[in-house]
PDB file of C-alpha atoms and ligand atoms in Angstrom:
ATOM      1  CA  MET N   1       4.914   1.153  -5.734  1.00  0.00           C
ATOM      2  CA  ALA N   2       4.349  -2.061  -7.329  1.00  0.00           C
ATOM      3  CA  SER N   3       7.505  -4.290  -7.339  1.00  0.00           C
ATOM      4  CA  ILE N   4       9.784  -4.558 -10.288  1.00  0.00           C
ATOM      5  CA  PHE N   5       8.553  -8.596 -10.607  1.00  0.00           C
ATOM      6  CA  SER N   6       5.027  -7.233 -11.187  1.00  0.00           C
ATOM      7  CA  LYS N   7       6.128  -4.912 -14.050  1.00  0.00           C
ATOM      8  CA  ILE N   8       7.618  -8.037 -15.611  1.00  0.00           C
ATOM      9  CA  ILE N   9       3.920  -9.677 -14.811  1.00  0.00           C
ATOM     10  CA  ASP N  10       2.232  -6.590 -16.482  1.00  0.00           C
ATOM     11  CA  GLY N  11       4.909  -6.323 -19.440  1.00  0.00           C
ATOM     12  CA  THR N  12       6.041  -3.247 -18.209  1.00  0.00           C
ATOM     13  CA  ILE N  13       9.447  -4.843 -18.057  1.00  0.00           C
ATOM     14  CA  PRO N  14      11.023  -7.184 -20.314  1.00  0.00           C
ATOM     15  CA  ALA N  15      11.987 -10.799 -19.123  1.00  0.00           C
ATOM     16  CA  TYR N  16      12.684 -14.460 -20.535  1.00  0.00           C
ATOM     17  CA  LYS N  17       9.531 -16.202 -19.886  1.00  0.00           C
ATOM     18  CA  VAL N  18       9.300 -19.493 -19.623  1.00  0.00           C
ATOM     19  CA  ALA N  19       5.624 -20.192 -18.456  1.00  0.00           C
ATOM     20  CA  GLU N  20       2.781 -18.630 -17.534  1.00  0.00           C
ATOM     21  CA  ASN N  21      -0.825 -18.918 -16.298  1.00  0.00           C
ATOM     22  CA  ASP N  22      -3.580 -16.929 -14.816  1.00  0.00           C
ATOM     23  CA  ARG N  23      -2.021 -16.917 -11.192  1.00  0.00           C
ATOM     24  CA  PHE N  24       1.975 -18.005 -11.498  1.00  0.00           C
ATOM     25  CA  LEU N  25       5.031 -17.084 -13.932  1.00  0.00           C
ATOM     26  CA  ALA N  26       8.075 -18.747 -14.482  1.00  0.00           C
ATOM     27  CA  PHE N  27      11.412 -15.973 -15.697  1.00  0.00           C
ATOM     28  CA  LEU N  28      14.819 -16.636 -16.004  1.00  0.00           C
ATOM     29  CA  ASP N  29      16.277 -14.710 -13.218  1.00  0.00           C
ATOM     30  CA  ILE N  30      18.804 -11.455 -14.968  1.00  0.00           C
ATOM     31  CA  ASN N  31      21.535 -12.571 -12.698  1.00  0.00           C
ATOM     32  CA  PRO N  32      22.074 -16.553 -12.539  1.00  0.00           C
ATOM     33  CA  LEU N  33      23.745 -18.621 -10.886  1.00  0.00           C
ATOM     34  CA  ALA N  34      23.687 -20.872 -13.493  1.00  0.00           C
ATOM     35  CA  LYS N  35      22.327 -21.781 -17.273  1.00  0.00           C
ATOM     36  CA  GLY N  36      18.613 -22.242 -16.211  1.00  0.00           C
ATOM     37  CA  HIS N  37      18.162 -20.488 -12.803  1.00  0.00           C
ATOM     38  CA  THR N  38      14.464 -19.424 -13.379  1.00  0.00           C
ATOM     39  CA  LEU N  39      12.379 -17.783 -10.697  1.00  0.00           C
ATOM     40  CA  VAL N  40       8.825 -18.552  -9.964  1.00  0.00           C
ATOM     41  CA  ILE N  41       6.499 -16.100  -9.006  1.00  0.00           C
ATOM     42  CA  PRO N  42       2.292 -15.369  -7.900  1.00  0.00           C
ATOM     43  CA  LYS N  43       0.805 -12.727  -9.731  1.00  0.00           C
ATOM     44  CA  ILE N  44      -0.286 -11.547  -6.442  1.00  0.00           C
ATOM     45  CA  GLU N  45       2.350  -9.267  -4.838  1.00  0.00           C
ATOM     46  CA  VAL N  46       3.053 -10.709  -1.335  1.00  0.00           C
ATOM     47  CA  ASP N  47       6.711 -10.096  -0.288  1.00  0.00           C
ATOM     48  CA  TYR N  48       7.683 -12.644   2.066  1.00  0.00           C
ATOM     49  CA  ILE N  49       6.643 -16.401   1.280  1.00  0.00           C
ATOM     50  CA  PHE N  50       4.917 -17.503   4.260  1.00  0.00           C
ATOM     51  CA  ASP N  51       2.433 -14.652   4.570  1.00  0.00           C
ATOM     52  CA  LEU N  52       0.907 -16.210   1.472  1.00  0.00           C
ATOM     53  CA  ASP N  53      -2.264 -17.773   1.700  1.00  0.00           C
ATOM     54  CA  ASP N  54      -2.191 -21.416   2.248  1.00  0.00           C
ATOM     55  CA  ASP N  55      -3.762 -22.575  -1.383  1.00  0.00           C
ATOM     56  CA  THR N  56      -1.558 -19.927  -3.073  1.00  0.00           C
ATOM     57  CA  TYR N  57       1.432 -20.898  -1.446  1.00  0.00           C
ATOM     58  CA  GLN N  58       0.976 -24.857  -2.022  1.00  0.00           C
ATOM     59  CA  ALA N  59      -0.412 -24.090  -5.547  1.00  0.00           C
ATOM     60  CA  LEU N  60       2.609 -22.394  -6.370  1.00  0.00           C
ATOM     61  CA  PHE N  61       5.050 -25.017  -5.014  1.00  0.00           C
ATOM     62  CA  ALA N  62       2.978 -27.262  -7.796  1.00  0.00           C
ATOM     63  CA  PHE N  63       3.587 -25.089 -10.631  1.00  0.00           C
ATOM     64  CA  ALA N  64       7.230 -24.589  -9.290  1.00  0.00           C
ATOM     65  CA  LYS N  65       7.441 -28.390  -9.685  1.00  0.00           C
ATOM     66  CA  LYS N  66       6.709 -29.092 -13.370  1.00  0.00           C
ATOM     67  CA  ILE N  67       8.952 -25.629 -14.013  1.00  0.00           C
ATOM     68  CA  ALA N  68      11.786 -28.061 -12.177  1.00  0.00           C
ATOM     69  CA  SER N  69      10.761 -30.967 -13.875  1.00  0.00           C
ATOM     70  CA  ALA N  70      11.175 -29.623 -17.423  1.00  0.00           C
ATOM     71  CA  ILE N  71      14.389 -27.444 -16.077  1.00  0.00           C
ATOM     72  CA  ASP N  72      16.096 -30.686 -15.563  1.00  0.00           C
ATOM     73  CA  LYS N  73      15.611 -32.137 -18.781  1.00  0.00           C
ATOM     74  CA  VAL N  74      17.116 -29.714 -20.590  1.00  0.00           C
ATOM     75  CA  SER N  75      19.723 -29.014 -18.079  1.00  0.00           C
ATOM     76  CA  THR N  76      22.961 -31.552 -17.683  1.00  0.00           C
ATOM     77  CA  SER N  77      23.568 -30.764 -13.804  1.00  0.00           C
ATOM     78  CA  LYS N  78      22.741 -33.327 -11.276  1.00  0.00           C
ATOM     79  CA  ARG N  79      19.538 -32.114  -9.721  1.00  0.00           C
ATOM     80  CA  ILE N  80      17.461 -28.920  -9.471  1.00  0.00           C
ATOM     81  CA  GLY N  81      18.234 -26.712  -6.580  1.00  0.00           C
ATOM     82  CA  VAL N  82      15.480 -24.446  -4.366  1.00  0.00           C
ATOM     83  CA  SER N  83      15.912 -21.856  -2.504  1.00  0.00           C
ATOM     84  CA  VAL N  84      13.608 -18.891  -1.586  1.00  0.00           C
ATOM     85  CA  ILE N  85      15.619 -15.882   0.035  1.00  0.00           C
ATOM     86  CA  GLY N  86      13.933 -12.569  -0.889  1.00  0.00           C
ATOM     87  CA  LEU N  87      16.173 -10.459   0.494  1.00  0.00           C
ATOM     88  CA  GLU N  88      16.417  -7.776  -2.531  1.00  0.00           C
ATOM     89  CA  VAL N  89      13.330  -8.326  -4.468  1.00  0.00           C
ATOM     90  CA  PRO N  90       9.998  -7.548  -1.834  1.00  0.00           C
ATOM     91  CA  HIS N  91       7.506 -10.011  -3.906  1.00  0.00           C
ATOM     92  CA  THR N  92       7.695 -13.588  -3.241  1.00  0.00           C
ATOM     93  CA  HIS N  93       9.409 -16.037  -5.671  1.00  0.00           C
ATOM     94  CA  ILE N  94      11.632 -19.240  -5.395  1.00  0.00           C
ATOM     95  CA  HIS N  95      14.288 -19.698  -7.571  1.00  0.00           C
ATOM     96  CA  LEU N  96      15.492 -23.126  -9.168  1.00  0.00           C
ATOM     97  CA  VAL N  97      18.969 -23.785  -9.614  1.00  0.00           C
ATOM     98  CA  PRO N  98      20.665 -26.366 -11.674  1.00  0.00           C
ATOM     99  CA  ILE N  99      23.238 -27.827  -9.771  1.00  0.00           C
ATOM    100  CA  ASN N 100      26.119 -30.490  -8.780  1.00  0.00           C
ATOM    101  CA  SER N 101      27.448 -29.567  -5.292  1.00  0.00           C
ATOM    102  CA  ILE N 102      26.291 -27.471  -2.365  1.00  0.00           C
ATOM    103  CA  ALA N 103      28.388 -24.662  -3.779  1.00  0.00           C
ATOM    104  CA  ASP N 104      26.303 -24.206  -6.861  1.00  0.00           C
ATOM    105  CA  LEU N 105      23.485 -22.452  -4.076  1.00  0.00           C
ATOM    106  CA  ASP N 106      25.829 -20.129  -3.106  1.00  0.00           C
ATOM    107  CA  PHE N 107      24.007 -16.713  -3.658  1.00  0.00           C
ATOM    108  CA  THR N 108      27.394 -14.314  -3.100  1.00  0.00           C
ATOM    109  CA  LYS N 109      29.289 -16.363  -5.856  1.00  0.00           C
ATOM    110  CA  ASP N 110      29.904 -14.603  -9.489  1.00  0.00           C
ATOM    111  CA  ARG N 111      26.902 -15.019 -11.454  1.00  0.00           C
ATOM    112  CA  VAL N 112      26.905 -16.500 -14.721  1.00  0.00           C
ATOM    113  CA  LYS N 113      26.807 -14.405 -17.996  1.00  0.00           C
ATOM    114  CA  ILE N 114      24.503 -15.267 -20.669  1.00  0.00           C
ATOM    115  CA  THR N 115      24.018 -13.352 -24.043  1.00  0.00           C
ATOM    116  CA  ALA N 116      20.261 -11.961 -25.274  1.00  0.00           C
ATOM    117  CA  GLU N 117      20.180 -14.567 -27.793  1.00  0.00           C
ATOM    118  CA  GLU N 118      21.229 -17.480 -25.219  1.00  0.00           C
ATOM    119  CA  PHE N 119      18.772 -16.123 -23.145  1.00  0.00           C
ATOM    120  CA  GLY N 120      15.825 -16.342 -25.376  1.00  0.00           C
ATOM    121  CA  GLN N 121      17.242 -20.349 -26.028  1.00  0.00           C
ATOM    122  CA  ILE N 122      17.153 -21.095 -22.254  1.00  0.00           C
ATOM    123  CA  ALA N 123      13.724 -20.023 -22.250  1.00  0.00           C
ATOM    124  CA  ALA N 124      12.459 -21.382 -25.179  1.00  0.00           C
ATOM    125  CA  SER N 125      14.156 -24.806 -24.290  1.00  0.00           C
ATOM    126  CA  ILE N 126      12.474 -25.315 -20.995  1.00  0.00           C
ATOM    127  CA  ASN N 127       9.267 -24.165 -22.437  1.00  0.00           C
ATOM    128  CA  ALA N 128       9.646 -26.865 -24.543  1.00  0.00           C
ATOM    129  CA  GLU N 129       9.833 -29.288 -21.726  1.00  0.00           C
ATOM    130  CA  LEU N 130       6.318 -28.641 -20.392  1.00  0.00           C
TER     131      LEU N 130
HETATM  132  P1  5GP S   1      16.371 -12.245  -3.933  1.00  0.00           P
HETATM  133  O1  5GP S   1      15.392 -11.173  -3.739  1.00  0.00           O
HETATM  134  O2  5GP S   1      15.552 -13.664  -3.656  1.00  0.00           O
HETATM  135  O3  5GP S   1      17.777 -12.267  -3.171  1.00  0.00           O
HETATM  136  O4  5GP S   1      16.806 -12.292  -4.957  1.00  0.00           O
HETATM  137  C1  5GP S   1      16.449 -11.480  -6.216  1.00  0.00           C
HETATM  138  C2  5GP S   1      16.872 -11.966  -7.204  1.00  0.00           C
HETATM  139  O5  5GP S   1      16.023 -11.525  -8.833  1.00  0.00           O
HETATM  140  C3  5GP S   1      18.451 -12.111  -7.877  1.00  0.00           C
HETATM  141  O6  5GP S   1      18.740 -13.391  -8.071  1.00  0.00           O
HETATM  142  C4  5GP S   1      18.278 -11.082  -9.195  1.00  0.00           C
HETATM  143  O7  5GP S   1      19.170 -11.748 -10.263  1.00  0.00           O
HETATM  144  C5  5GP S   1      16.724 -11.604  -9.972  1.00  0.00           C
HETATM  145  N1  5GP S   1      16.265 -10.211 -10.460  1.00  0.00           N
HETATM  146  C6  5GP S   1      16.202  -8.882  -9.548  1.00  0.00           C
HETATM  147  N2  5GP S   1      15.862  -8.131 -10.447  1.00  0.00           N
HETATM  148  C7  5GP S   1      15.428  -8.588 -11.606  1.00  0.00           C
HETATM  149  C8  5GP S   1      15.115  -8.233 -13.083  1.00  0.00           C
HETATM  150  O8  5GP S   1      14.412  -7.540 -13.465  1.00  0.00           O
HETATM  151  N3  5GP S   1      14.557  -9.210 -14.293  1.00  0.00           N
HETATM  152  C9  5GP S   1      15.054 -10.435 -13.758  1.00  0.00           C
HETATM  153  N4  5GP S   1      14.643 -11.802 -14.617  1.00  0.00           N
HETATM  154  N5  5GP S   1      15.503 -11.408 -12.637  1.00  0.00           N
HETATM  155  C10 5GP S   1      15.765 -10.155 -11.411  1.00  0.00           C
END
């Protein structure tokens, strides 16, 4: 069965897309730790990031670097934190999260509530910096 992220790739499930090319997609996490929390995924469906072929792995991080740089430009946070967890969705994804302290990367903490309108604005503002 296709992962929820494959359904986002094929448009079956909506998402606030930040950037896309033929191999990778970046979109806002629906339950963000901070405004601008973005997920970066390969379009090929591989559960565990360290099972990716080397080329896809390296290109995924190169794509994530560009997205992080764009998030940085629209964020007031100190920097963009990077995490890979993958315990919830079995489709490789990199979390990019604006952070000011190590506590901001605590995935057990309460998530930020964002309106649909604000999600759209954040995605568009990050995209505009690419
Ligand atoms: P992980 O697998 O790394 O533990 O977490 C999966 C992440 O994907 C979570 O932060 C969760 O909020 C996010 N997520 C799960 N389902 C969806 C979805 O349908 N759309 C979006 N945009 N994010 C999702």
